[in-house]
PDB file of C-alpha atoms in Angstrom:
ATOM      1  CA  UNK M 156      87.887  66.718 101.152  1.00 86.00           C
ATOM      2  CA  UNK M 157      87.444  63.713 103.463  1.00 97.00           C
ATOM      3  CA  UNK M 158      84.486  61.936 102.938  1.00 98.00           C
ATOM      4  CA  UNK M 159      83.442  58.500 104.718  1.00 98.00           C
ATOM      5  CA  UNK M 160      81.672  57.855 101.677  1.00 98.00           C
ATOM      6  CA  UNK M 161      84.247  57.580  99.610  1.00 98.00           C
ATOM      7  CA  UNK M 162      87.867  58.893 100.596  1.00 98.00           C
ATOM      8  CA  UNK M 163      89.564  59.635 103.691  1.00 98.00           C
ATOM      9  CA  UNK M 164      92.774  61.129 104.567  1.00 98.00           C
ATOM     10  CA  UNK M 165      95.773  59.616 106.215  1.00 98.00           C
ATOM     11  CA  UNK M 166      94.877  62.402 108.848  1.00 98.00           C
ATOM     12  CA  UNK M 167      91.237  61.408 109.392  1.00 98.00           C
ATOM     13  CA  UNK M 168      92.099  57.798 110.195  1.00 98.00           C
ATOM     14  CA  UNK M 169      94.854  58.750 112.964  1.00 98.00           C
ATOM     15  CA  UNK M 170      92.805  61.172 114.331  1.00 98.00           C
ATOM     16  CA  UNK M 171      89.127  58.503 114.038  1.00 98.00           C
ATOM     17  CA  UNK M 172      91.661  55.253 114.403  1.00 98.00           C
ATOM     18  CA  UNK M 173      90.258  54.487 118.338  1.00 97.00           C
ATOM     19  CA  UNK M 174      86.946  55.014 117.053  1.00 97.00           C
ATOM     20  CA  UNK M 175      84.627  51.984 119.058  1.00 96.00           C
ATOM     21  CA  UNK M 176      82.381  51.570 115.856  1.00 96.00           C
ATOM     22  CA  UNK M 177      85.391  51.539 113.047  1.00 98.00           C
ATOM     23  CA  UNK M 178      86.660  48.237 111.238  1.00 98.00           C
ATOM     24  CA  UNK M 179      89.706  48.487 108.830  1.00 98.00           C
ATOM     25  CA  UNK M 180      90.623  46.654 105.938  1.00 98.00           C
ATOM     26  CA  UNK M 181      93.407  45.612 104.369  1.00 98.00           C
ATOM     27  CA  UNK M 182      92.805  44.811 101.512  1.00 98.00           C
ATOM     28  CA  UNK M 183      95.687  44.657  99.499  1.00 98.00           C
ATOM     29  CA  UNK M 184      96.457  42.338  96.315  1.00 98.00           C
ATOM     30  CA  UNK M 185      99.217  42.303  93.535  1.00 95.00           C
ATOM     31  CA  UNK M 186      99.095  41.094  89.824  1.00 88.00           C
ATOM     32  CA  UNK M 187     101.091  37.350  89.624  1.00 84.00           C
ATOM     33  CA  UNK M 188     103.970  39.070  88.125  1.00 85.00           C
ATOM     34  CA  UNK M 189     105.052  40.981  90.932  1.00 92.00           C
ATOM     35  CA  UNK M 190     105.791  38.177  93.386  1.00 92.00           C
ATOM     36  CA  UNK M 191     104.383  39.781  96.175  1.00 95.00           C
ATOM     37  CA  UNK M 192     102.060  37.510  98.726  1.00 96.00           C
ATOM     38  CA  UNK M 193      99.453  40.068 100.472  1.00 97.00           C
ATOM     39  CA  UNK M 194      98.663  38.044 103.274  1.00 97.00           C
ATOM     40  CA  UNK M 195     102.302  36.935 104.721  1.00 98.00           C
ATOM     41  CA  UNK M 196     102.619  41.247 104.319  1.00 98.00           C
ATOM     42  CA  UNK M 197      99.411  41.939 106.186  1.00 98.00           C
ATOM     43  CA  UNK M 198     100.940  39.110 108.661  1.00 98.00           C
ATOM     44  CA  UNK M 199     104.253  41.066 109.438  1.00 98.00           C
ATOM     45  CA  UNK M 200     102.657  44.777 109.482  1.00 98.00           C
ATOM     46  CA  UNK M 201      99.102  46.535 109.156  1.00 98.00           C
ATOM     47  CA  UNK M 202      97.524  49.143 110.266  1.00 98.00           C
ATOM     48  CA  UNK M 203      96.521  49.008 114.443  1.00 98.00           C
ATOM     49  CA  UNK M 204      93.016  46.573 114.408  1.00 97.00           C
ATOM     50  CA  UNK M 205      93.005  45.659 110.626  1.00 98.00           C
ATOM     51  CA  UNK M 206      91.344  42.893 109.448  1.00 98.00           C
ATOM     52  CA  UNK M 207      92.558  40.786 106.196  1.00 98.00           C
ATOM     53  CA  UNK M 208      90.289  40.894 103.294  1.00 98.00           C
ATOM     54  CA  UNK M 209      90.995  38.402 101.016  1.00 98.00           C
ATOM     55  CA  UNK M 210      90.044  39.797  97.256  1.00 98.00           C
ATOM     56  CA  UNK M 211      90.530  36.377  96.104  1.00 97.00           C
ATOM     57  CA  UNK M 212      88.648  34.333  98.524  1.00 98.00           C
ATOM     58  CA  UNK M 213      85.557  36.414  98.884  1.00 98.00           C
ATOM     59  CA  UNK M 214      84.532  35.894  95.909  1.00 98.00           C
ATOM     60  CA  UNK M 215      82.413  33.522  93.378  1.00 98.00           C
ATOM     61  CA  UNK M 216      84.766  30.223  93.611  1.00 97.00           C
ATOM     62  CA  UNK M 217      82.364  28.767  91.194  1.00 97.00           C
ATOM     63  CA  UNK M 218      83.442  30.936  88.405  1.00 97.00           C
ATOM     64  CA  UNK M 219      86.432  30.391  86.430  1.00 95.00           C
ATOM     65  CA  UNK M 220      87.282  34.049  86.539  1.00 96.00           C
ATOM     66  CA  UNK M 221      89.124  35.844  88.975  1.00 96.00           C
ATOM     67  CA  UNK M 222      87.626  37.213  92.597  1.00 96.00           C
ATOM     68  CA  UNK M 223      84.364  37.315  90.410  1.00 98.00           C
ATOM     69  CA  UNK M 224      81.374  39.229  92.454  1.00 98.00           C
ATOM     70  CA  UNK M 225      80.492  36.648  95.907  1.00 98.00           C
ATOM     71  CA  UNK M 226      77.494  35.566  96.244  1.00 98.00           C
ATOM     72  CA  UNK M 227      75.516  37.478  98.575  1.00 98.00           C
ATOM     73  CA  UNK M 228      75.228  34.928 101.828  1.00 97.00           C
ATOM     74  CA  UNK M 229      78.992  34.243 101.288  1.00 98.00           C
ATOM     75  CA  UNK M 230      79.943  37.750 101.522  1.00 98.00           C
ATOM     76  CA  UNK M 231      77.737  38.019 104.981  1.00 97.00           C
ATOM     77  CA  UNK M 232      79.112  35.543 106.669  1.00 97.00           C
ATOM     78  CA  UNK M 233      83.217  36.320 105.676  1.00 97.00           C
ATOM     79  CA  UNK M 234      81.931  39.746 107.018  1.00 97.00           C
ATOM     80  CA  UNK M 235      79.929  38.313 109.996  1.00 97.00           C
ATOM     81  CA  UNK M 236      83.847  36.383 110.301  1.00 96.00           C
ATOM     82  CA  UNK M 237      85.988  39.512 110.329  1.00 97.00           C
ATOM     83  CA  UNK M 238      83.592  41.323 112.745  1.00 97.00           C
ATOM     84  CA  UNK M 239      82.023  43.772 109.723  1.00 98.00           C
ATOM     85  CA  UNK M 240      78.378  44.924 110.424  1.00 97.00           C
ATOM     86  CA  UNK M 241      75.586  47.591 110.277  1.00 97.00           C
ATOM     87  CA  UNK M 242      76.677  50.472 112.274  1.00 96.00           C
ATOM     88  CA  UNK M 243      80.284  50.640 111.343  1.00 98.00           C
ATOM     89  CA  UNK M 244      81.873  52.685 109.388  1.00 98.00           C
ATOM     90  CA  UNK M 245      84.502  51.192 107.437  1.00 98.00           C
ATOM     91  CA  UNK M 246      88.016  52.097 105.830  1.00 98.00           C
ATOM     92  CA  UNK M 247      89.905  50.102 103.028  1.00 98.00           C
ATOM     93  CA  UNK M 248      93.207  50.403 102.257  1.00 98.00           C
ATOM     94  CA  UNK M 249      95.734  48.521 100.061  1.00 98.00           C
ATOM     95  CA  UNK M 250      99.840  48.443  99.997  1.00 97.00           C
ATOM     96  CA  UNK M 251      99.886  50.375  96.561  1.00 96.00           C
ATOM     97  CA  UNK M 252      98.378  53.105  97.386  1.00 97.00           C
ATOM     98  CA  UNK M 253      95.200  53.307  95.713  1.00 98.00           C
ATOM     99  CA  UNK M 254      94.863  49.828  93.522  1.00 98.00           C
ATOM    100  CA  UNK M 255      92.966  46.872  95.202  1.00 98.00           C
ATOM    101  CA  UNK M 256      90.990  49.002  98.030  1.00 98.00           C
ATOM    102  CA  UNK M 257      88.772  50.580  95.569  1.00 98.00           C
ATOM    103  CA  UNK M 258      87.237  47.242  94.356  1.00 98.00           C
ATOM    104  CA  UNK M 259      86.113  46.152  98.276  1.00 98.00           C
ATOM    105  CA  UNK M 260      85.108  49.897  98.300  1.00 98.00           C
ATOM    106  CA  UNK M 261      82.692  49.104  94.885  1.00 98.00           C
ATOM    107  CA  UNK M 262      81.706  45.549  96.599  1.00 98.00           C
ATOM    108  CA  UNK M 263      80.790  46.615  99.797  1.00 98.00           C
ATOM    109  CA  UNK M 264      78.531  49.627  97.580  1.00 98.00           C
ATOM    110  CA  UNK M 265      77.359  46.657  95.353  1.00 98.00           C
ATOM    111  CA  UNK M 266      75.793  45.337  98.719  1.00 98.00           C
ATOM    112  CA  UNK M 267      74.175  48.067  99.636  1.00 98.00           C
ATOM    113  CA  UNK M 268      76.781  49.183 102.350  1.00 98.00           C
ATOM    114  CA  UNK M 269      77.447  53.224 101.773  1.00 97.00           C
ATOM    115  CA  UNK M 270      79.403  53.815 104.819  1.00 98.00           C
ATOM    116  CA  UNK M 271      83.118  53.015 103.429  1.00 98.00           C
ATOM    117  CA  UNK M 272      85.991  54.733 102.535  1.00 98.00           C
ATOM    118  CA  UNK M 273      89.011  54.113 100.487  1.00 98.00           C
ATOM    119  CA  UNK M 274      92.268  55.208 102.823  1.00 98.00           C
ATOM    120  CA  UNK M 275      94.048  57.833 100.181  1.00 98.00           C
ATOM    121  CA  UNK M 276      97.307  56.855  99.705  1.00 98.00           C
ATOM    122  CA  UNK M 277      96.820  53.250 101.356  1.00 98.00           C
ATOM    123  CA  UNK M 278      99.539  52.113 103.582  1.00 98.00           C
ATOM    124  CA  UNK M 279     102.482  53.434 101.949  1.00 98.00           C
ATOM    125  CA  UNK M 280     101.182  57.038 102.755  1.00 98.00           C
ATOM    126  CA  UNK M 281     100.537  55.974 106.341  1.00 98.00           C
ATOM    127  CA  UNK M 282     103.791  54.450 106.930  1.00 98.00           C
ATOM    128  CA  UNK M 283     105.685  57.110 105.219  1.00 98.00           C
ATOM    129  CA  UNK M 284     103.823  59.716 107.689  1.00 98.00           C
ATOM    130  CA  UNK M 285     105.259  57.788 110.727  1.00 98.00           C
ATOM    131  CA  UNK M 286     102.102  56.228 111.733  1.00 98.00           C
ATOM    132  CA  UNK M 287     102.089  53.089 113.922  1.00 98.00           C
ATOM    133  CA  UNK M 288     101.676  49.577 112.311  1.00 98.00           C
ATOM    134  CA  UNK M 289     101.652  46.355 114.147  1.00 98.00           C
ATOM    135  CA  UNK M 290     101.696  42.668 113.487  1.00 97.00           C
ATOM    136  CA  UNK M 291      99.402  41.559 116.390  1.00 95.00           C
ATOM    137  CA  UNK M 292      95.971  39.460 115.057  1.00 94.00           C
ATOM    138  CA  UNK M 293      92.656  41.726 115.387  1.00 94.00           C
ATOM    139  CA  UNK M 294      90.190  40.682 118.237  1.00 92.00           C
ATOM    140  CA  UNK M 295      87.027  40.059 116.345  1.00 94.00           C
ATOM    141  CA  UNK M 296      83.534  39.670 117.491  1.00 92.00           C
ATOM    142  CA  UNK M 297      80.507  38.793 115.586  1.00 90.00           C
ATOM    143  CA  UNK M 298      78.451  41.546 114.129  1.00 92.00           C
ATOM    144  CA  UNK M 299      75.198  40.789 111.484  1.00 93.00           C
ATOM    145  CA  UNK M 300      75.461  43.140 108.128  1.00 96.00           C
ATOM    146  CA  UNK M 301      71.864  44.067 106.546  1.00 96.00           C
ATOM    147  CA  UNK M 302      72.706  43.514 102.495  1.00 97.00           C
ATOM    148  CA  UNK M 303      70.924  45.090  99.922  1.00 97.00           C
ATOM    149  CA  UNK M 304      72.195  44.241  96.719  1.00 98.00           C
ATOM    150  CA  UNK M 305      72.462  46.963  94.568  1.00 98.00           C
ATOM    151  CA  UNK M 306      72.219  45.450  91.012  1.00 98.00           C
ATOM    152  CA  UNK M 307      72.235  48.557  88.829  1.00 98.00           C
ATOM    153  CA  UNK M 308      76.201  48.664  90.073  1.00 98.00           C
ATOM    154  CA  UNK M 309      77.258  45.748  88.166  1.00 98.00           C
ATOM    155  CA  UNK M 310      77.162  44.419  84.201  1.00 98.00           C
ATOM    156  CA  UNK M 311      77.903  41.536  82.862  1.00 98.00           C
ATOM    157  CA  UNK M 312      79.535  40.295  79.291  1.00 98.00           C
ATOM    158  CA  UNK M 313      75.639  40.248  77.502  1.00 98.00           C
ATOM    159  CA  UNK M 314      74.914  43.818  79.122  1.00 98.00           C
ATOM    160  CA  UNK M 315      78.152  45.282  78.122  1.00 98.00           C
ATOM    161  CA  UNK M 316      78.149  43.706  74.639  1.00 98.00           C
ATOM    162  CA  UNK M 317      74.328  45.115  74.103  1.00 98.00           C
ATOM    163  CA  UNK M 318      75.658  48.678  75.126  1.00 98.00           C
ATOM    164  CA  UNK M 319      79.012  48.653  72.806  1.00 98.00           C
ATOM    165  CA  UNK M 320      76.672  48.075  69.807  1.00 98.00           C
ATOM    166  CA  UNK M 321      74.244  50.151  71.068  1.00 98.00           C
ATOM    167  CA  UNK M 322      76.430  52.956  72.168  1.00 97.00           C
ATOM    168  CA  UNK M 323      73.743  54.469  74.919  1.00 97.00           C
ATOM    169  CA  UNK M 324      76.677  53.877  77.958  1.00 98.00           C
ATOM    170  CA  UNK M 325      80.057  54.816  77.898  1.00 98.00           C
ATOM    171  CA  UNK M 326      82.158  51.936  78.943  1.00 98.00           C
ATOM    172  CA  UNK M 327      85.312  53.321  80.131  1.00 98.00           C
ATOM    173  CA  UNK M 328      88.850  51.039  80.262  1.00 98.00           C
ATOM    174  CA  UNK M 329      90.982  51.193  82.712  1.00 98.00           C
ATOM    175  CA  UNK M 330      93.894  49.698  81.179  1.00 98.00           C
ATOM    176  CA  UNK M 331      97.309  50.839  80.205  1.00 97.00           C
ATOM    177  CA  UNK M 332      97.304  52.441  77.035  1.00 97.00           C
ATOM    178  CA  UNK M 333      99.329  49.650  75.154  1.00 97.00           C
ATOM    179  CA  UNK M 334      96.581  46.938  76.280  1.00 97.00           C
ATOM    180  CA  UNK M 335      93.799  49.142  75.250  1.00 98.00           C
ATOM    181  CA  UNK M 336      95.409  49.825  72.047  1.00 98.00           C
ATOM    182  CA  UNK M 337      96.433  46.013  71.317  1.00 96.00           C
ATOM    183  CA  UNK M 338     100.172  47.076  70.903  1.00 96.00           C
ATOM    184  CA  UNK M 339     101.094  44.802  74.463  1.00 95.00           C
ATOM    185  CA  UNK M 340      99.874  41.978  75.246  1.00 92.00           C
ATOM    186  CA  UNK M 341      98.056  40.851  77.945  1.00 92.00           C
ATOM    187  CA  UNK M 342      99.737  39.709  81.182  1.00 90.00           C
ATOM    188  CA  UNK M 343      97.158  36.330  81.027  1.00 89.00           C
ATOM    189  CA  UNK M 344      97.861  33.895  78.914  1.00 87.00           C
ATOM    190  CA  UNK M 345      95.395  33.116  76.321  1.00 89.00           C
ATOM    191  CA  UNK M 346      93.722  36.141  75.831  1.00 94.00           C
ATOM    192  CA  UNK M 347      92.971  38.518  72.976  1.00 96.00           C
ATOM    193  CA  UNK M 348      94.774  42.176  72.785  1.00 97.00           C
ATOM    194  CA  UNK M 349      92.228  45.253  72.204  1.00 97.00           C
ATOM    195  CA  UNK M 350      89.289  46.546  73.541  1.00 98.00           C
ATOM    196  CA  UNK M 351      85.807  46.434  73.805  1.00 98.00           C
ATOM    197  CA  UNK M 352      84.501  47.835  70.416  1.00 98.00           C
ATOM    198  CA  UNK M 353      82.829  51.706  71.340  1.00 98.00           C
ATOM    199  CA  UNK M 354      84.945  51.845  74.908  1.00 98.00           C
ATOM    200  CA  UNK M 355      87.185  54.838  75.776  1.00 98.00           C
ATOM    201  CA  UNK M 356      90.559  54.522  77.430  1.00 98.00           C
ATOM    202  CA  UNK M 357      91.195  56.175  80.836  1.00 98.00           C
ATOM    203  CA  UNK M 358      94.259  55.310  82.590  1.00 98.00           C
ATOM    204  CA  UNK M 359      93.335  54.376  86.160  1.00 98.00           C
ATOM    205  CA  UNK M 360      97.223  56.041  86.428  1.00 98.00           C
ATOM    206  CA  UNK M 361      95.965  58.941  85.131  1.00 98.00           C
ATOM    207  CA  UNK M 362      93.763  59.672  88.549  1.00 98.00           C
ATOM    208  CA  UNK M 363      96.427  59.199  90.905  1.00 98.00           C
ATOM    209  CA  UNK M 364      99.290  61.407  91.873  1.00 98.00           C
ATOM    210  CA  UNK M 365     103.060  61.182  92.023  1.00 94.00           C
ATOM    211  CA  UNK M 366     102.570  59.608  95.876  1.00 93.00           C
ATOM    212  CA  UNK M 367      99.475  57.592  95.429  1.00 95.00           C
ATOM    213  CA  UNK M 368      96.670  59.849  96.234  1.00 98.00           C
ATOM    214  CA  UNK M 369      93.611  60.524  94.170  1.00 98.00           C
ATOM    215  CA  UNK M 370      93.400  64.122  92.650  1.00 98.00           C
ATOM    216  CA  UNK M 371      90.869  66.640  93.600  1.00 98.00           C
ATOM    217  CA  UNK M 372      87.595  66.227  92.443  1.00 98.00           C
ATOM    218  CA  UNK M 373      87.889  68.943  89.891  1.00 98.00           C
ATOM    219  CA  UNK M 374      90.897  67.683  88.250  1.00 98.00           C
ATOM    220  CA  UNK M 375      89.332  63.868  88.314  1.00 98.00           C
ATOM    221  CA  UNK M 376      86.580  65.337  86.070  1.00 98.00           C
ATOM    222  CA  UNK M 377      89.031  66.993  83.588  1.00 98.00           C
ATOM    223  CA  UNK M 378      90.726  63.342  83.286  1.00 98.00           C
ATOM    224  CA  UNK M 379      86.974  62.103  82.166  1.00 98.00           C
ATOM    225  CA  UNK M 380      86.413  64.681  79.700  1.00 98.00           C
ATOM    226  CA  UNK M 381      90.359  64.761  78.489  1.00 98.00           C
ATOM    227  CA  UNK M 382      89.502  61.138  77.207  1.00 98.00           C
ATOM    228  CA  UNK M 383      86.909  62.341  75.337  1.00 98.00           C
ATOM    229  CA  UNK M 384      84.217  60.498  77.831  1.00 98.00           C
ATOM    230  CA  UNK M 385      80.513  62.170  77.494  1.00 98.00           C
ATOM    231  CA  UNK M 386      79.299  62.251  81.261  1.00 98.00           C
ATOM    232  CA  UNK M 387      76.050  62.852  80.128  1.00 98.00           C
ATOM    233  CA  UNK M 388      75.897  59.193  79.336  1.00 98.00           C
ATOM    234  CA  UNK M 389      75.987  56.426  82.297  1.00 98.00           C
ATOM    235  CA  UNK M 390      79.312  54.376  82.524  1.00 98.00           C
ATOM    236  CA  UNK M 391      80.232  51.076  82.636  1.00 98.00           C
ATOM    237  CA  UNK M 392      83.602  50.651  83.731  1.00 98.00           C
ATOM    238  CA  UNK M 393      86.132  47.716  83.268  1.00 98.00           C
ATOM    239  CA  UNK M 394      89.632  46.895  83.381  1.00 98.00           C
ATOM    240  CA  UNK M 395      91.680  43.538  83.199  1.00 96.00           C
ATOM    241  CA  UNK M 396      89.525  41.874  85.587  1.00 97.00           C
ATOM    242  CA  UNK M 397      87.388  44.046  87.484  1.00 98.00           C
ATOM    243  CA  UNK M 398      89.901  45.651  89.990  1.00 98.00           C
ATOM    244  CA  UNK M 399      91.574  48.885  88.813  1.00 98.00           C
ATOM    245  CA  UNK M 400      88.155  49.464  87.103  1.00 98.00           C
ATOM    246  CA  UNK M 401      86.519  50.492  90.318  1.00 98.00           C
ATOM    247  CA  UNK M 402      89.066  52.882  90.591  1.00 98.00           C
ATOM    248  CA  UNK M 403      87.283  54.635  88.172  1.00 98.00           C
ATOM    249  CA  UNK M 404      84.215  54.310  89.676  1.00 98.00           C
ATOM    250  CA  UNK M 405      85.775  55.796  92.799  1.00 98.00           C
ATOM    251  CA  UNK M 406      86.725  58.913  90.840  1.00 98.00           C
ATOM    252  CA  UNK M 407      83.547  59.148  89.673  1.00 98.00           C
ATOM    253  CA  UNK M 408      81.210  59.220  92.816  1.00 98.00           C
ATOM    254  CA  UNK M 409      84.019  61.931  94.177  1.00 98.00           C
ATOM    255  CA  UNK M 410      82.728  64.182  91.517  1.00 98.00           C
ATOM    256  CA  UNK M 411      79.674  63.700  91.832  1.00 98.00           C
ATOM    257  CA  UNK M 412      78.539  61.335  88.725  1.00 98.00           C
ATOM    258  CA  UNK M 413      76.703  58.204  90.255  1.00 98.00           C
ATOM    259  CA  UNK M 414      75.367  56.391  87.321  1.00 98.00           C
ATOM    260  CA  UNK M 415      78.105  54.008  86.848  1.00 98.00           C
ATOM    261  CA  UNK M 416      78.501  50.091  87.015  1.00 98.00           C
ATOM    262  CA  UNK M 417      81.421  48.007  86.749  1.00 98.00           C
ATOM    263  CA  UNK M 418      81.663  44.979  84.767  1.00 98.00           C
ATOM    264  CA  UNK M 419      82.970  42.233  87.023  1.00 98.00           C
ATOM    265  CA  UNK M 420      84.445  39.949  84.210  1.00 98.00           C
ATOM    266  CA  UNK M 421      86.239  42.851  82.485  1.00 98.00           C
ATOM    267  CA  UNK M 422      88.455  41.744  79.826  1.00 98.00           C
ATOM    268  CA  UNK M 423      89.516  38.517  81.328  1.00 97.00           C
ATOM    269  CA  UNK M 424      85.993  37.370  80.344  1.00 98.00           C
ATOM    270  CA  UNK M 425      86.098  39.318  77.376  1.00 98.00           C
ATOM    271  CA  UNK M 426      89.178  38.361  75.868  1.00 97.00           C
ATOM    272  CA  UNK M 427      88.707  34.917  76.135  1.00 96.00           C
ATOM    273  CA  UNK M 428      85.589  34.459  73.988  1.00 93.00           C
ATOM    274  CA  UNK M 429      86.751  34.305  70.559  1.00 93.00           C
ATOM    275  CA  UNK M 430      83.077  35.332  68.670  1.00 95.00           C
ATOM    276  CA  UNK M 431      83.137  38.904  70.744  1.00 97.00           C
ATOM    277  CA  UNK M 432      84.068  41.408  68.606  1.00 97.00           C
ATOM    278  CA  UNK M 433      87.539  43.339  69.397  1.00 97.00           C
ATOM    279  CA  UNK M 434      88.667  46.350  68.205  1.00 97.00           C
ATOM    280  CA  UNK M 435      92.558  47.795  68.143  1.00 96.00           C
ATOM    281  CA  UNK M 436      94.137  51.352  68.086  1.00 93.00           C
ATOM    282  CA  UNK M 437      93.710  53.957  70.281  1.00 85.00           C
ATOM    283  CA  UNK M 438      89.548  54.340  69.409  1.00 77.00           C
TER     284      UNK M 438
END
């Protein structure tokens, strides 16, 4: 089921790795609590002729909340930087398996690029498969990337307020189930424990397999529906802050449902503002 649209196999990339017009990304990044530092690993070992793609840095600096949505010239030039373009076809992988890569997947859709892929199973898969890794620094040359943003992709707090009360979207968490439910709280300090009023929980956990893969399209679907998610209705997916959310949206465009957005402040943003409405429990 490879697709450079969306997901590509371990396999694919070995055998597409020499490719003249393919860029890879590493694009790993880790929660605070688990004391890992991304770019000192992408430093010692990554993938032959990846480039380092820095979640945190391309992003909206301006904004108090985390690797917030760039804005558009800033994500041209970090791509013009790494040697990212029209004409390549790119694949994203993280160090978790499938956990960061699917948000520079959604970002790089956001502006208007379609030819990406998330690497299934990320690094871990790669490396456990006895494929080469190195430690050696990319050669880079310039390349100009075309952006189109694609606004429909992405909500923020007023949209996804206006569609909890209305109820016309389903807005799908991707949070544990004791986050979602209010019964843990919230690895950042400061904010609220709940959910978003109306919003379904859906694991992003729940999509993966015991060694980090994505399930098959089929069984992605019967996640969706096992929530109790109408996919009649379009999504709006979210998370903590906006990252294991487009994991969702990932599973999504695999089977086939394409009217989904993410919302980039997620409940970082949501959380914090004490006159939005929160509700606990499991609905």
């Amino acid at each position: 089921m490879d697709d450079p649209k969306t997901l590509v196999s371990t396999d694919w990339l070995a055998k597409h790795i020499r490719d003249p017009d393919l860029r890879i990304l590493d694009a790993s990044w880790y929660m605070p609590a688990e004391n890992r530092d991304a770019r000192a690993e992408y430093d010692a070992a990554h993938i032959p002729g990846a480039r380092f793609f820095d979640i945190d840095e391309i992003a909206d600096l301006r904004s108090d909340l985390p690797h917030m949505v760039p804005p558009v010239e800033k994500f041209m030039s970090r791509m013009r930087a790494l040697g990212v373009g029209d004409g390549h076809q790119v694949v994203v992988y993280d160090g978790a398996g499938i956990f960061s890569a699917a948000r520079v997947w959604w970002l790089f859709r956001l502006m208007g690029q379609n030819d990406i892929a998330v690497l299934d199973g990320g690094l871990p898969k790669w490396q456990a498969e006895g494929h080469p890794i190195e430690d050696l620094p990319p050669v880079i040359r310039d390349r100009h990337m075309t952006v189109r943003r694609q606004n429909q992709m992405v909500r923020d707090v007023t949209q996804v307020a206006s569609a909890s009360k209305l109820g016309d979207h389903e807005i799908i968490d991707a949070r544990a189930a004791e986050r979602f439910s209010g019964a843990a709280s919230e690895p950042r300090a400061g904010l609220r424990s709940g959910h978003i009023p109306g919003s379904k929980n859906l694991p992003f956990g729940n999509l993966l397999n015991g060694d980090g893969t994505m399930k098959a399209p089929e069984a992605l679907r019967a996640a969706f529906e096992a929530a109790g998610i109408d996919l009649a209705k379009p999504a709006i997916t979210s998370c903590g802050s906006g990252v294991t959310a487009a994991i969702l949206s990932l599973a999504m465009e695999r089977f086939g449902k394409t009217d989904h957005a993410l919302y980039d402040g997620s409940w970082t943003e949501w959380g914090a503002f004490p006159t939005l409405p929160i509700a606990t429990g499991d609905t």
